[in-house]
Short mmCIF file of C-alpha atoms in Angstrom, two decimals:
data_model
loop_
_atom_site.label_atom_id
_atom_site.label_comp_id
_atom_site.label_asym_id
_atom_site.label_seq_id
_atom_site.Cartn_x
_atom_site.Cartn_y
_atom_site.Cartn_z
CA GLU A 1 -4.77 -3.69 -20.51
CA VAL A 2 -7.09 -0.98 -19.19
CA VAL A 3 -6.52 1.20 -16.09
CA ILE A 4 -9.85 1.20 -14.27
CA ALA A 5 -8.82 2.79 -10.94
CA TYR A 6 -5.89 3.70 -8.70
CA ASP A 7 -5.03 2.40 -5.25
CA ALA A 8 -2.84 3.99 -2.59
CA LEU A 9 -0.86 1.71 -0.30
CA ALA A 10 -0.84 3.01 3.26
CA VAL A 11 1.91 2.07 5.70
CA VAL A 12 0.31 1.39 9.09
CA VAL A 13 1.58 0.90 12.64
CA HIS A 14 0.05 0.10 16.03
CA PRO A 15 -1.96 3.14 17.30
CA SER A 16 0.31 3.49 20.37
CA ASN A 17 3.41 3.97 18.19
CA LYS A 18 4.80 7.52 18.55
CA VAL A 19 6.32 7.46 15.04
CA SER A 20 4.11 9.33 12.55
CA ASN A 21 6.52 10.12 9.69
CA LEU A 22 8.86 7.83 7.75
CA THR A 23 10.92 8.44 4.63
CA ARG A 24 11.02 5.98 1.74
CA GLU A 25 14.62 5.20 2.74
CA GLN A 26 13.56 4.40 6.32
CA LEU A 27 10.76 2.16 5.05
CA GLU A 28 13.26 0.41 2.78
CA GLY A 29 15.52 -0.11 5.81
CA ILE A 30 12.66 -1.50 7.90
CA PHE A 31 11.32 -3.91 5.28
CA THR A 32 14.78 -5.11 4.14
CA GLY A 33 15.81 -5.71 7.77
CA LYS A 34 18.53 -3.04 8.09
CA ILE A 35 16.45 -1.08 10.64
CA LYS A 36 15.35 -3.40 13.44
CA ASN A 37 14.32 -1.10 16.32
CA TRP A 38 11.86 1.80 16.45
CA LYS A 39 14.47 3.95 18.27
CA GLU A 40 16.45 4.05 14.99
CA VAL A 41 13.61 6.11 13.42
CA GLY A 42 12.72 8.31 16.40
CA GLY A 43 10.43 5.90 18.23
CA ALA A 44 10.54 3.87 21.44
CA ASP A 45 13.20 1.25 22.18
CA MET A 46 11.11 -1.58 20.75
CA LYS A 47 11.74 -4.31 18.18
CA ILE A 48 10.14 -3.68 14.78
CA VAL A 49 7.82 -6.47 13.64
CA ALA A 50 7.31 -6.07 9.89
CA TYR A 51 4.32 -7.64 8.16
CA SER A 52 4.11 -8.09 4.41
CA ARG A 53 1.67 -9.48 1.90
CA GLU A 54 2.41 -12.90 0.39
CA THR A 55 4.91 -13.07 -2.50
CA SER A 56 2.22 -13.89 -5.09
CA SER A 57 0.36 -10.65 -4.34
CA GLY A 58 0.50 -7.72 -6.75
CA THR A 59 0.54 -5.50 -3.65
CA TYR A 60 3.76 -7.22 -2.50
CA GLU A 61 5.41 -6.65 -5.89
CA PHE A 62 4.32 -3.01 -6.17
CA PHE A 63 5.56 -2.21 -2.64
CA LYS A 64 8.87 -3.91 -3.46
CA GLU A 65 9.27 -1.84 -6.66
CA SER A 66 8.09 1.53 -5.31
CA VAL A 67 9.30 1.52 -1.70
CA LEU A 68 12.18 -0.96 -1.62
CA LYS A 69 13.47 0.05 -5.09
CA ASN A 70 13.46 -3.68 -5.95
CA LYS A 71 15.67 -4.69 -3.02
CA ASN A 72 14.64 -7.93 -1.37
CA TYR A 73 12.44 -8.04 1.70
CA MET A 74 14.23 -9.32 4.81
CA ASN A 75 14.39 -13.10 5.12
CA GLY A 76 12.06 -13.54 8.10
CA ILE A 77 9.30 -11.45 6.57
CA LEU A 78 8.41 -13.95 3.88
CA SER A 79 7.83 -17.14 5.81
CA SER A 80 6.30 -16.51 9.22
CA LEU A 81 5.12 -12.94 8.75
CA SER A 82 3.76 -13.08 5.24
CA MET A 83 0.03 -12.40 5.26
CA PRO A 84 -2.46 -13.82 2.77
CA ALA A 85 -4.91 -10.96 3.03
CA THR A 86 -5.15 -7.32 3.97
CA GLY A 87 -7.49 -8.06 6.88
CA ALA A 88 -4.84 -10.29 8.44
CA ILE A 89 -2.29 -7.45 8.26
CA ILE A 90 -4.71 -4.98 9.88
CA GLN A 91 -5.45 -7.50 12.64
CA SER A 92 -1.78 -8.33 13.26
CA VAL A 93 -0.65 -4.69 13.30
CA SER A 94 -3.53 -3.71 15.61
CA GLN A 95 -2.53 -6.45 18.10
CA THR A 96 1.28 -6.01 18.02
CA LYS A 97 2.83 -2.89 19.58
CA GLY A 98 6.01 -2.92 17.45
CA ALA A 99 4.26 -3.83 14.20
CA ILE A 100 4.37 -2.17 10.79
CA GLY A 101 2.64 -3.27 7.58
CA TYR A 102 1.06 -1.92 4.42
CA VAL A 103 -2.53 -2.08 3.18
CA GLY A 104 -4.74 -0.57 0.51
CA LEU A 105 -6.13 2.84 1.46
CA ALA A 106 -9.69 1.48 1.64
CA TYR A 107 -8.72 -0.84 4.52
CA ILE A 108 -7.46 1.78 6.99
CA ASN A 109 -9.52 1.78 10.19
CA LYS A 110 -9.24 3.04 13.77
CA GLU A 111 -7.36 -0.11 14.86
CA VAL A 112 -4.19 1.03 13.07
CA LYS A 113 -2.33 4.32 12.58
CA PRO A 114 -1.40 5.40 9.04
CA ILE A 115 2.13 6.76 8.59
CA HIS A 116 2.88 9.98 6.68
CA VAL A 117 5.44 9.12 3.99
CA SER A 118 8.21 11.16 2.34
CA TYR A 119 9.71 10.42 -1.08
CA ASP A 120 11.88 13.56 -1.01
CA ALA A 121 14.33 12.58 1.76
CA GLY A 122 12.18 14.04 4.54
CA LYS A 123 11.30 17.47 3.14
CA THR A 124 7.57 16.67 2.82
CA PHE A 125 5.60 13.98 4.64
CA THR A 126 2.20 13.17 3.14
CA GLU A 127 -0.72 11.42 4.79
CA PRO A 128 -2.29 8.53 2.90
CA SER A 129 -5.76 9.88 2.10
CA PHE A 130 -8.20 9.73 -0.80
CA GLU A 131 -7.51 13.39 -1.67
CA ASN A 132 -3.72 13.05 -1.48
CA ALA A 133 -3.82 9.91 -3.61
CA LYS A 134 -6.13 11.53 -6.15
CA ASN A 135 -3.98 14.64 -6.56
CA LYS A 136 -0.81 12.48 -6.59
CA ALA A 137 0.64 14.21 -3.49
CA TYR A 138 0.87 10.82 -1.74
CA PRO A 139 3.69 8.85 -3.37
CA ILE A 140 2.66 5.18 -3.03
CA VAL A 141 -0.13 4.97 -5.62
CA ARG A 142 -0.54 2.27 -8.25
CA PRO A 143 -2.85 1.74 -11.20
CA LEU A 144 -5.34 -1.12 -11.10
CA PHE A 145 -5.91 -2.91 -14.40
CA TYR A 146 -8.42 -5.09 -16.16
CA TYR A 147 -6.86 -7.41 -18.70
CA TYR A 148 -8.70 -9.11 -21.52
CA ASP A 149 -7.96 -11.11 -24.64
CA VAL A 150 -8.29 -8.88 -27.72
CA LYS A 151 -10.20 -11.71 -29.45
CA ASN A 152 -12.95 -11.23 -26.85
CA GLU A 153 -13.02 -7.43 -26.99
CA GLY A 154 -16.57 -7.35 -28.34
CA LYS A 155 -17.81 -9.32 -25.33
CA VAL A 156 -15.95 -7.35 -22.66
CA LYS A 157 -16.08 -3.81 -24.10
CA PRO A 158 -19.57 -3.03 -22.70
CA PHE A 159 -18.35 -4.00 -19.22
CA ILE A 160 -15.13 -1.93 -19.54
CA ASP A 161 -17.18 1.02 -20.85
CA TYR A 162 -19.48 0.69 -17.83
CA ILE A 163 -16.56 0.63 -15.34
CA LEU A 164 -15.13 3.78 -16.97
CA SER A 165 -18.55 5.52 -17.03
CA ALA A 166 -19.57 8.04 -14.37
CA GLU A 167 -21.67 5.37 -12.62
CA GLY A 168 -18.85 2.79 -12.73
CA GLN A 169 -16.29 5.28 -11.43
CA ALA A 170 -18.68 6.26 -8.63
CA THR A 171 -18.65 2.58 -7.58
CA VAL A 172 -14.84 2.56 -7.77
CA LYS A 173 -14.81 5.50 -5.34
CA GLN A 174 -17.50 3.94 -3.11
CA VAL A 175 -15.39 0.81 -2.53
CA GLY A 176 -12.37 2.91 -1.58
CA TYR A 177 -10.32 3.15 -4.77
CA ILE A 178 -9.39 6.33 -6.65
CA PRO A 179 -11.32 6.88 -9.91
CA VAL A 180 -9.39 7.40 -13.14
CA LYS A 181 -11.81 10.14 -14.18
#
């Protein structure tokens, strides 16, 4: 197991949504189904439509561990609103006024609005950005791994060494992930 990069997960909403800041506890409430209306978190009187990645996704598992503290996602989120790919979440959130979802930092675009997140009960809200992820100010950051069979180490070591080299880490940054070095 080798950490080759880091990825920040950004929580995104429809650009017209007035809510800009959410605490981890509020996100937990939204994605577990306890919070159902934007007015409960300082927004408009509008139903929350939560989008999640599919259950087999590492992104789904990491969000569940980090944000939901291993509580289960709400029932409805898994079947009809479970998205196979990040692009589908961006598209759905951009087209649905009450929507919320989460995506890798590299996928944020002008069609969605990133939420500033607090992991200290609302004292500090941090924007998901490359800089904030790199300096660990933004709380929802996960390592990305390469796994290989030790028996094949000789074959894969040159590739791993390349990924961890200055050139390899420049590529990591170029595609939107946070370098380890």
